[in-house]
Short mmCIF file of C-alpha atoms (C1' of nucleotides) in Angstrom, two decimals:
data_model
loop_
_atom_site.label_atom_id
_atom_site.label_comp_id
_atom_site.label_asym_id
_atom_site.label_seq_id
_atom_site.Cartn_x
_atom_site.Cartn_y
_atom_site.Cartn_z
CA MET A 256 -24.58 -6.33 -3.92
CA ALA A 257 -21.22 -4.64 -4.52
CA LYS A 258 -21.41 -1.59 -6.70
CA ASP A 259 -17.88 -1.16 -7.84
CA ILE A 260 -16.13 0.93 -5.28
CA SER A 261 -12.68 1.94 -6.37
CA LYS A 262 -9.69 0.33 -4.75
CA ALA A 263 -8.39 3.72 -3.70
CA VAL A 264 -11.48 4.34 -1.62
CA ILE A 265 -11.28 0.95 0.06
CA ARG A 266 -7.68 1.45 0.98
CA ARG A 267 -8.70 4.60 2.83
CA LEU A 268 -11.50 3.03 4.86
CA PRO A 269 -9.30 1.47 7.55
CA ARG A 270 -7.68 4.84 8.00
CA TYR A 271 -11.03 6.55 8.54
CA PHE A 272 -11.88 3.77 10.97
CA ARG A 273 -8.69 4.38 12.90
CA TYR A 274 -9.14 8.13 13.15
CA LEU A 275 -12.75 7.75 14.22
CA GLY A 276 -11.63 5.30 16.89
CA GLU A 277 -9.18 7.87 18.18
CA LEU A 278 -11.85 10.55 18.20
CA MET A 279 -14.09 8.28 20.22
CA GLU A 280 -11.32 7.73 22.74
CA GLU A 281 -11.00 11.47 23.01
CA GLY A 282 -14.71 11.69 23.70
CA VAL A 283 -15.51 13.62 20.53
CA GLU A 284 -19.15 13.12 19.61
CA ARG A 285 -19.43 14.72 16.22
CA ILE A 286 -17.09 15.94 13.53
CA SER A 287 -17.42 17.79 10.26
CA SER A 288 -15.69 16.62 7.12
CA LYS A 289 -13.64 19.79 7.32
CA ASP A 290 -12.30 19.14 10.81
CA LEU A 291 -11.63 15.51 10.02
CA SER A 292 -9.87 16.49 6.82
CA GLU A 293 -7.48 18.70 8.76
CA ARG A 294 -6.62 15.90 11.17
CA MET A 295 -6.09 13.40 8.42
CA HIS A 296 -4.39 15.70 5.93
CA VAL A 297 -6.83 14.99 3.14
CA THR A 298 -9.51 17.17 1.55
CA ALA A 299 -12.96 17.45 3.06
CA SER A 300 -14.34 16.83 -0.38
CA GLN A 301 -12.62 13.47 -0.58
CA ILE A 302 -14.02 12.39 2.75
CA ARG A 303 -17.57 13.25 1.76
CA GLN A 304 -17.12 11.70 -1.63
CA ASP A 305 -15.68 8.51 -0.14
CA LEU A 306 -18.37 8.08 2.46
CA ASN A 307 -21.18 8.71 0.02
CA ASN A 308 -20.16 5.63 -1.88
CA PHE A 309 -21.74 3.74 0.97
CA GLY A 310 -24.57 5.99 2.03
CA GLY A 311 -25.40 9.32 3.57
CA PHE A 312 -23.93 9.02 7.03
CA GLY A 313 -23.89 12.72 7.83
CA GLN A 314 -26.37 15.44 8.44
CA GLN A 315 -26.38 18.90 6.88
CA GLY A 316 -25.42 21.59 9.29
CA TYR A 317 -24.25 19.06 11.86
CA GLY A 318 -21.55 16.86 10.40
CA TYR A 319 -21.03 13.22 11.26
CA ASN A 320 -21.74 11.43 14.49
CA VAL A 321 -18.40 9.86 15.34
CA GLU A 322 -19.62 6.68 16.97
CA PHE A 323 -22.27 6.04 14.34
CA LEU A 324 -19.80 6.53 11.50
CA TYR A 325 -17.26 4.32 13.25
CA GLU A 326 -19.79 1.53 13.53
CA GLU A 327 -20.92 1.92 9.94
CA ILE A 328 -17.39 1.74 8.56
CA GLY A 329 -16.80 -1.26 10.79
CA LYS A 330 -19.79 -2.94 9.17
CA ILE A 331 -18.60 -2.06 5.69
CA LEU A 332 -15.21 -3.57 6.47
CA GLY A 333 -16.83 -6.72 7.82
CA LEU A 334 -15.55 -6.22 11.34
CA THR A 335 -18.83 -7.16 12.97
CA ARG A 336 -18.28 -10.83 12.43
CA ARG A 337 -15.73 -13.41 13.46
CA HIS A 338 -12.86 -14.18 11.13
CA PRO A 339 -11.27 -17.46 12.18
CA MET A 340 -7.66 -17.43 11.08
CA ILE A 341 -4.65 -19.68 11.06
CA VAL A 342 -1.00 -18.73 10.85
CA ILE A 343 1.33 -20.92 8.86
CA GLY A 344 4.92 -20.32 9.80
CA THR A 345 5.65 -19.52 13.43
CA GLY A 346 8.86 -17.56 13.03
CA HIS A 347 9.04 -14.13 14.57
CA LEU A 348 6.61 -12.64 12.10
CA GLY A 349 4.10 -15.43 12.63
CA GLN A 350 4.37 -15.00 16.37
CA ALA A 351 4.03 -11.24 16.07
CA ILE A 352 0.72 -11.78 14.30
CA ALA A 353 -0.43 -14.45 16.72
CA ASN A 354 0.26 -12.15 19.64
CA TYR A 355 -1.35 -9.06 18.21
CA VAL A 356 -4.23 -8.43 20.58
CA LYS A 357 -5.58 -5.67 18.36
CA PHE A 358 -6.43 -8.12 15.60
CA GLU A 359 -8.50 -10.14 18.01
CA LYS A 360 -10.51 -7.06 18.94
CA LEU A 361 -11.31 -6.57 15.28
CA GLY A 362 -12.68 -10.11 15.03
CA PHE A 363 -9.63 -11.87 13.63
CA LEU A 364 -9.23 -14.89 15.88
CA ILE A 365 -6.21 -17.13 15.64
CA ILE A 366 -7.44 -20.69 15.97
CA GLY A 367 -4.45 -22.59 14.67
CA LEU A 368 -0.69 -22.33 14.24
CA PHE A 369 1.43 -24.44 11.95
CA ASP A 370 5.10 -24.96 11.29
CA VAL A 371 7.38 -27.37 9.46
CA ASP A 372 10.15 -27.29 12.02
CA PRO A 373 9.79 -30.29 14.40
CA GLU A 374 11.65 -28.25 17.02
CA VAL A 375 8.83 -25.75 17.43
CA VAL A 376 5.92 -28.12 16.79
CA GLY A 377 4.33 -28.84 20.13
CA SER A 378 5.26 -25.52 21.69
CA LYS A 379 2.53 -23.00 22.39
CA VAL A 380 1.93 -19.38 21.44
CA ARG A 381 -0.68 -17.61 23.54
CA GLY A 382 -1.97 -21.00 24.60
CA ILE A 383 -2.38 -22.21 21.03
CA PRO A 384 -0.33 -25.31 20.24
CA VAL A 385 1.85 -25.27 17.14
CA LEU A 386 0.90 -28.15 14.85
CA PRO A 387 2.95 -29.72 12.07
CA VAL A 388 1.96 -28.58 8.56
CA THR A 389 1.27 -32.21 7.77
CA ASP A 390 -1.80 -31.84 9.99
CA LEU A 391 -3.06 -28.86 8.00
CA GLN A 392 -5.39 -30.79 5.70
CA THR A 393 -7.09 -32.59 8.57
CA PHE A 394 -7.35 -29.39 10.55
CA LEU A 395 -9.10 -27.62 7.70
CA GLU A 396 -11.55 -30.48 7.34
CA THR A 397 -12.52 -30.26 10.98
CA HIS A 398 -12.40 -26.50 11.60
CA GLU A 399 -13.90 -23.58 9.82
CA VAL A 400 -11.08 -21.29 8.81
CA GLU A 401 -11.59 -18.13 6.83
CA ILE A 402 -8.12 -16.62 6.55
CA ALA A 403 -4.68 -18.18 6.32
CA ALA A 404 -1.72 -15.94 7.09
CA LEU A 405 1.43 -17.15 5.39
CA THR A 406 4.63 -16.13 7.10
CA MET A 407 7.17 -18.49 5.67
CA PRO A 408 9.71 -18.37 2.82
CA LYS A 409 8.29 -18.09 -0.67
CA ASP A 410 8.99 -21.63 -1.83
CA ALA A 411 7.17 -23.10 1.14
CA ALA A 412 4.33 -20.63 0.61
CA GLU A 413 3.77 -21.67 -2.96
CA SER A 414 3.56 -25.33 -2.01
CA VAL A 415 1.17 -24.81 0.89
CA VAL A 416 -1.31 -22.95 -1.30
CA SER A 417 -2.52 -26.14 -2.92
CA THR A 418 -3.51 -27.54 0.47
CA LEU A 419 -5.45 -24.37 1.20
CA THR A 420 -7.52 -24.40 -1.97
CA GLY A 421 -10.74 -26.36 -1.86
CA ASN A 422 -10.76 -26.52 1.90
CA GLY A 423 -13.03 -23.63 2.71
CA ILE A 424 -10.31 -21.01 3.13
CA ARG A 425 -11.56 -17.73 1.76
CA ALA A 426 -8.48 -15.57 1.89
CA ILE A 427 -4.74 -15.57 2.11
CA TRP A 428 -2.79 -12.91 3.91
CA ASN A 429 0.56 -13.42 2.32
CA PHE A 430 3.85 -12.18 3.73
CA ALA A 431 6.04 -14.40 1.61
CA HIS A 432 8.09 -12.66 -1.03
CA VAL A 433 5.95 -13.68 -4.00
CA ASP A 434 2.74 -12.34 -5.45
CA LEU A 435 0.38 -15.22 -4.88
CA ASP A 436 -2.59 -15.33 -7.19
CA VAL A 437 -5.12 -18.02 -6.44
CA ASP A 438 -8.41 -18.63 -8.19
CA ASP A 439 -11.54 -18.00 -6.13
CA MET A 440 -9.54 -16.69 -3.23
CA VAL A 441 -8.94 -13.23 -1.92
CA VAL A 442 -5.23 -12.62 -1.64
CA GLU A 443 -3.57 -9.73 0.08
CA ASN A 444 0.15 -9.62 -0.52
CA VAL A 445 2.15 -7.72 2.07
CA HIS A 446 5.69 -7.07 0.97
CA LEU A 447 7.69 -5.49 3.74
CA SER A 448 10.79 -5.23 1.61
CA ASP A 449 8.86 -3.29 -1.03
CA SER A 450 7.92 -0.80 1.61
CA LEU A 451 11.53 -0.52 2.71
CA MET A 452 12.71 0.05 -0.86
CA GLU A 453 10.15 2.78 -1.29
CA LEU A 454 11.50 4.37 1.86
CA SER A 455 14.99 4.15 0.45
CA TYR A 456 13.88 5.85 -2.77
CA ARG A 457 12.30 8.65 -0.83
CA ILE A 458 15.43 9.17 1.25
CA LEU A 459 17.40 9.57 -1.96
CA GLN A 460 14.89 12.09 -3.25
CA SER A 461 14.93 14.12 -0.09
CA GLU A 462 18.63 14.91 -0.40
CA MET B 4 17.20 16.78 -8.96
CA ALA B 5 13.94 14.89 -8.69
CA LYS B 6 11.53 15.49 -11.47
CA ASP B 7 8.23 14.69 -9.94
CA ILE B 8 7.61 11.03 -10.46
CA SER B 9 4.16 10.01 -9.37
CA LYS B 10 3.77 7.99 -6.22
CA ALA B 11 1.99 5.26 -8.15
CA VAL B 12 5.06 4.69 -10.29
CA ILE B 13 7.38 4.55 -7.30
CA ARG B 14 5.22 2.02 -5.56
CA ARG B 15 5.62 -0.25 -8.58
CA LEU B 16 9.40 -0.06 -8.78
CA PRO B 17 10.13 -2.60 -6.05
CA ARG B 18 7.80 -4.98 -7.81
CA TYR B 19 9.66 -4.61 -11.09
CA PHE B 20 12.86 -5.15 -9.16
CA ARG B 21 11.54 -8.34 -7.65
CA TYR B 22 10.34 -9.79 -10.95
CA LEU B 23 13.60 -8.93 -12.65
CA GLY B 24 15.46 -10.65 -9.83
CA GLU B 25 13.38 -13.76 -10.41
CA LEU B 26 14.06 -13.63 -14.13
CA MET B 27 17.77 -13.43 -13.44
CA GLU B 28 17.56 -16.47 -11.19
CA GLU B 29 15.84 -18.27 -14.04
CA GLY B 30 18.69 -17.27 -16.29
CA VAL B 31 16.57 -15.11 -18.58
CA GLU B 32 18.77 -12.57 -20.33
CA ARG B 33 16.30 -10.31 -22.04
CA ILE B 34 12.61 -9.62 -21.87
CA SER B 35 10.12 -7.52 -23.80
CA SER B 36 7.63 -5.27 -22.06
CA LYS B 37 4.95 -7.56 -23.45
CA ASP B 38 6.33 -10.73 -21.88
CA LEU B 39 7.00 -9.00 -18.60
CA SER B 40 3.51 -7.53 -18.62
CA GLU B 41 2.03 -11.01 -18.87
CA ARG B 42 4.06 -12.27 -15.94
CA MET B 43 3.19 -9.30 -13.80
CA HIS B 44 -0.43 -8.91 -14.85
CA VAL B 45 -0.05 -5.31 -15.91
CA THR B 46 -0.08 -3.68 -19.35
CA ALA B 47 3.05 -3.50 -21.45
CA SER B 48 2.27 0.14 -21.99
CA GLN B 49 2.43 0.83 -18.30
CA ILE B 50 5.80 -0.84 -17.97
CA ARG B 51 7.29 1.20 -20.81
CA GLN B 52 5.69 4.36 -19.51
CA ASP B 53 6.97 3.74 -15.98
CA LEU B 54 10.51 2.97 -17.01
CA ASN B 55 10.74 5.94 -19.32
CA ASN B 56 10.29 8.21 -16.37
CA PHE B 57 13.87 7.34 -15.53
CA GLY B 58 15.44 6.82 -18.93
CA GLY B 59 15.44 4.67 -22.01
CA PHE B 60 16.57 1.33 -20.67
CA GLY B 61 15.38 -0.77 -23.58
CA GLN B 62 16.25 -1.23 -27.19
CA GLN B 63 13.85 -1.27 -30.11
CA GLY B 64 13.39 -4.69 -31.60
CA TYR B 65 15.18 -6.32 -28.65
CA GLY B 66 13.45 -5.46 -25.41
CA TYR B 67 15.19 -4.99 -22.09
CA ASN B 68 18.34 -6.61 -20.82
CA VAL B 69 17.22 -8.17 -17.56
CA GLU B 70 20.39 -7.75 -15.56
CA PHE B 71 20.95 -4.19 -16.75
CA LEU B 72 17.42 -3.16 -15.93
CA TYR B 73 17.65 -4.86 -12.54
CA GLU B 74 20.77 -2.88 -11.71
CA GLU B 75 19.29 0.37 -12.94
CA ILE B 76 16.17 0.01 -10.87
CA GLY B 77 18.35 -0.91 -7.93
CA LYS B 78 20.21 2.36 -8.39
CA ILE B 79 16.99 4.33 -8.69
CA LEU B 80 15.78 2.79 -5.44
CA GLY B 81 19.04 3.61 -3.72
CA LEU B 82 19.99 -0.01 -3.14
CA THR B 83 23.59 0.47 -4.16
CA ARG B 84 24.53 2.06 -0.90
CA ARG B 85 24.50 1.10 2.76
CA HIS B 86 21.51 2.03 4.88
CA PRO B 87 22.47 1.74 8.53
CA MET B 88 19.34 1.05 10.51
CA ILE B 89 18.23 0.61 14.08
CA VAL B 90 15.19 -1.19 15.41
CA ILE B 91 13.39 0.23 18.41
CA GLY B 92 11.19 -2.33 20.05
CA THR B 93 12.44 -5.89 20.09
CA GLY B 94 9.15 -7.74 20.32
CA HIS B 95 8.43 -10.39 17.74
CA LEU B 96 8.02 -7.89 14.95
CA GLY B 97 11.26 -6.14 15.80
CA GLN B 98 13.05 -9.46 15.88
CA ALA B 99 11.47 -10.50 12.61
CA ILE B 100 12.94 -7.40 11.00
CA ALA B 101 16.30 -7.84 12.68
CA ASN B 102 16.49 -11.40 11.41
CA TYR B 103 15.42 -10.71 7.87
CA VAL B 104 18.50 -11.62 5.86
CA LYS B 105 16.94 -10.28 2.68
CA PHE B 106 17.00 -6.73 3.99
CA GLU B 107 20.70 -7.01 4.59
CA LYS B 108 21.29 -8.07 1.00
CA LEU B 109 19.50 -4.93 -0.12
CA GLY B 110 21.84 -2.77 1.94
CA PHE B 111 19.72 -2.29 5.04
CA LEU B 112 22.07 -3.15 7.87
CA ILE B 113 20.85 -3.41 11.44
CA ILE B 114 23.45 -1.77 13.64
CA GLY B 115 21.46 -1.30 16.82
CA LEU B 116 18.52 -2.70 18.75
CA PHE B 117 16.64 -0.96 21.54
CA ASP B 118 13.98 -1.84 24.04
CA VAL B 119 12.41 -0.42 27.18
CA ASP B 120 11.95 -3.77 28.91
CA PRO B 121 14.89 -4.38 31.30
CA GLU B 122 14.21 -8.11 30.88
CA VAL B 123 15.31 -8.16 27.24
CA VAL B 124 17.96 -5.46 27.45
CA GLY B 125 21.32 -7.19 27.37
CA SER B 126 20.12 -10.14 25.31
CA LYS B 127 21.27 -10.50 21.73
CA VAL B 128 19.57 -10.85 18.39
CA ARG B 129 21.81 -12.08 15.60
CA GLY B 130 24.78 -11.07 17.67
CA ILE B 131 23.53 -7.53 18.18
CA PRO B 132 23.03 -6.60 21.82
CA VAL B 133 19.73 -5.04 22.83
CA LEU B 134 20.32 -1.66 24.46
CA PRO B 135 17.98 0.31 26.72
CA VAL B 136 16.14 3.15 24.97
CA THR B 137 17.73 5.50 27.46
CA ASP B 138 20.98 4.89 25.55
CA LEU B 139 19.39 5.92 22.26
CA GLN B 140 20.50 9.55 22.31
CA THR B 141 24.13 8.66 22.99
CA PHE B 142 24.05 5.94 20.38
CA LEU B 143 22.82 8.34 17.72
CA GLU B 144 25.55 10.80 18.60
CA THR B 145 28.25 8.20 18.12
CA HIS B 146 26.86 6.19 15.20
CA GLU B 147 25.60 7.18 11.81
CA VAL B 148 22.06 5.87 11.52
CA GLU B 149 19.88 6.49 8.50
CA ILE B 150 16.69 4.62 9.27
CA ALA B 151 14.85 3.88 12.51
CA ALA B 152 12.29 1.10 12.45
CA LEU B 153 9.67 1.58 15.14
CA THR B 154 8.00 -1.61 16.28
CA MET B 155 6.47 -0.66 19.58
CA PRO B 156 3.02 0.50 20.74
CA LYS B 157 1.86 3.86 19.44
CA ASP B 158 2.25 5.85 22.64
CA ALA B 159 5.86 4.80 23.00
CA ALA B 160 6.42 5.54 19.31
CA GLU B 161 5.20 9.08 19.58
CA SER B 162 7.50 9.79 22.49
CA VAL B 163 10.61 8.27 20.89
CA VAL B 164 10.24 10.43 17.79
CA SER B 165 11.52 13.52 19.57
CA THR B 166 14.77 11.72 20.37
CA LEU B 167 15.13 10.77 16.74
CA THR B 168 14.75 14.26 15.33
CA GLY B 169 17.86 16.34 15.07
CA ASN B 170 20.14 13.36 15.47
CA GLY B 171 20.88 12.58 11.86
CA ILE B 172 18.12 10.04 11.33
CA ARG B 173 16.76 10.45 7.85
CA ALA B 174 13.77 8.16 7.86
CA ILE B 175 11.31 6.35 10.06
CA TRP B 176 9.85 2.99 9.13
CA ASN B 177 6.85 3.02 11.39
CA PHE B 178 4.86 -0.05 12.39
CA ALA B 179 3.08 1.58 15.31
CA HIS B 180 -0.61 2.16 14.89
CA VAL B 181 -0.40 5.91 14.27
CA ASP B 182 0.39 7.97 11.22
CA LEU B 183 3.60 9.65 12.24
CA ASP B 184 4.35 12.87 10.45
CA VAL B 185 7.71 14.40 11.22
CA ASP B 186 9.22 17.49 9.67
CA ASP B 187 12.28 16.95 7.51
CA MET B 188 12.02 13.22 7.80
CA VAL B 189 10.85 10.56 5.43
CA VAL B 190 8.19 8.47 7.12
CA GLU B 191 6.77 5.24 5.84
CA ASN B 192 3.82 4.04 7.88
CA VAL B 193 3.10 0.33 7.67
CA HIS B 194 -0.25 -0.56 9.11
CA LEU B 195 -0.71 -4.30 9.19
CA SER B 196 -4.19 -4.03 10.60
CA ASP B 197 -5.23 -1.77 7.73
CA SER B 198 -4.15 -4.48 5.36
CA LEU B 199 -6.13 -7.06 7.30
CA MET B 200 -9.24 -4.90 7.25
CA GLU B 201 -8.95 -4.47 3.51
CA LEU B 202 -8.73 -8.22 3.25
CA SER B 203 -11.87 -8.53 5.33
CA TYR B 204 -13.71 -6.09 3.07
CA ARG B 205 -12.72 -8.04 0.02
CA ILE B 206 -13.91 -11.30 1.56
CA LEU B 207 -17.30 -9.72 2.16
CA GLN B 208 -17.43 -8.52 -1.44
CA SER B 209 -16.53 -11.89 -2.84
CA GLU B 210 -19.58 -13.54 -1.35
"C1'" DT C 285 -34.85 31.76 11.01
"C1'" DA C 286 -29.74 32.00 9.90
"C1'" DG C 287 -25.65 29.36 9.80
"C1'" DA C 288 -23.39 25.31 9.00
"C1'" DT C 289 -22.40 21.51 6.54
"C1'" DT C 290 -23.80 17.80 3.90
"C1'" DG C 291 -24.70 15.22 -0.60
"C1'" DT C 292 -23.88 15.57 -5.28
"C1'" DT C 293 -22.95 17.46 -9.76
"C1'" DA C 294 -19.52 19.58 -12.60
"C1'" DA C 295 -14.64 20.77 -13.51
"C1'" DT C 296 -10.00 19.55 -13.09
"C1'" DC C 297 -6.32 16.91 -12.67
"C1'" DG C 298 -3.58 12.75 -13.05
"C1'" DA C 299 -2.76 8.15 -14.38
"C1'" DT C 300 -3.46 4.40 -17.58
"C1'" DT C 301 -3.99 2.59 -22.07
"C1'" DA C 302 -3.75 2.76 -27.05
"C1'" DA C 303 -1.43 3.80 -31.11
"C1'" DC C 304 2.31 4.42 -34.01
"C1'" DA C 305 6.48 6.42 -35.85
"C1'" DA C 306 11.32 5.69 -34.81
"C1'" DT C 307 14.87 2.47 -34.77
"C1'" DC C 308 17.51 -1.50 -33.40
"C1'" DT D 233 16.38 -5.94 -45.15
"C1'" DA D 234 12.14 -7.36 -42.46
"C1'" DG D 235 10.43 -8.02 -37.95
"C1'" DA D 236 10.20 -6.77 -33.43
"C1'" DT D 237 9.74 -3.76 -29.95
"C1'" DT D 238 10.81 0.43 -27.94
"C1'" DG D 239 9.97 5.48 -26.70
"C1'" DT D 240 6.56 8.78 -26.85
"C1'" DT D 241 2.46 11.28 -28.18
"C1'" DA D 242 -2.45 11.29 -28.10
"C1'" DA D 243 -6.85 9.39 -26.31
"C1'" DT D 244 -9.26 7.50 -22.61
"C1'" DC D 245 -10.38 6.56 -18.31
"C1'" DG D 246 -10.68 7.28 -13.37
"C1'" DA D 247 -9.98 9.78 -9.26
"C1'" DT D 248 -9.72 14.10 -6.85
"C1'" DT D 249 -11.16 18.70 -6.01
"C1'" DA D 250 -14.28 22.57 -6.38
"C1'" DA D 251 -18.68 24.44 -6.18
"C1'" DC D 252 -23.19 24.93 -4.71
"C1'" DA D 253 -28.01 23.82 -4.09
"C1'" DA D 254 -30.42 21.12 -0.62
"C1'" DT D 255 -31.45 20.80 4.06
"C1'" DC D 256 -30.73 20.01 8.93
#
DNA sequence: TAGATTGTTAATCGATTAACAATC
DNA sequence: TAGATTGTTAATCGATTAACAATC
């Protein structure tokens, strides 16, 4: 499969998904690309262009059925299946992720938590016991894990990556302050400080 | 001021800053756009093009002085000055931000923490007492705050925005699951779930 | 049917890459 | 000086917007 859809389009899909979800909550049944474009502050043309990468979801003269489009985008994003996930590093950020109910609704299920600190090992977050990272290898051999979220300092992150490779993990959601790049693995680097620096730049510009 | 630098360029600046910081730690004194491009997995051309938006920081036949370039990019990003910041919502994510020492090094100083929950009000995070959101207005009148980080549910976020406007706040770093859009304010929306959905899409593609 | 709105092609705009003269 | 590498212009590539025929 996989015609090459541009990265820009993919980055917009979750946003469409979110707005459609809101429309559903509001009980809106159908929407035209024009009305949606006004809500989202993008052009109607872009919306139609984006969606048509994946198929003709609309109907001339009618627009798009909100629920149908929501479901379709969900499918495209892979939200119809389970995504077993572990979190390595149970500091505040790790716990924030583990506690995020919204992720669970989207199919991302936390099935394991790991930490190096013997102080926190043994405690529980949302009923899930925190295991020592030394148990990681065994855990991966006995559980199917798709995504590993890394929420620890960069040096620790780099060393844990080798344990993750070759153990069935498909993707790394990396919050450590390095750009991880691992063969045969999908890596999404989230750099909160980058986002803060961009904010800072924009403040300077706005003066 | 402000010639229009494209958003794509700005998004790359923090990354350059990070790599230059690493080079400094490694004791590297100078680097050519070619060598840097290999480290960063971008083209040398792009690096030179990006930097020349802001000035000629390099030298023909020599390359770029790492420390000089690091400082210059820091200046461009506004990291040479203090950015007093408050965090509204002291759940795990709020605490993660409040505890992030790296932000402090970049000039982002947490000077206030707020929460609605009477249970946590009065407790301290890194020595900073958590105040009730009802004190927010008064706090803003008596303290100079540049950035407000919002780490609470979206409904609460939308209602707190009105308190923020007109009280000197320059920017909102928004983690709530809405795209906030406030007049005369710089807003950076960080949607962790969007990032996770993109990851999910890419897993599907990689099959 | 007439009106609305899509899907899609064509035109424009912007960003990335290539190339090379300038120069340290 | 010769070699290296920048700054910058020109060429290419990709993404966004405009336009409109197709069609519900």
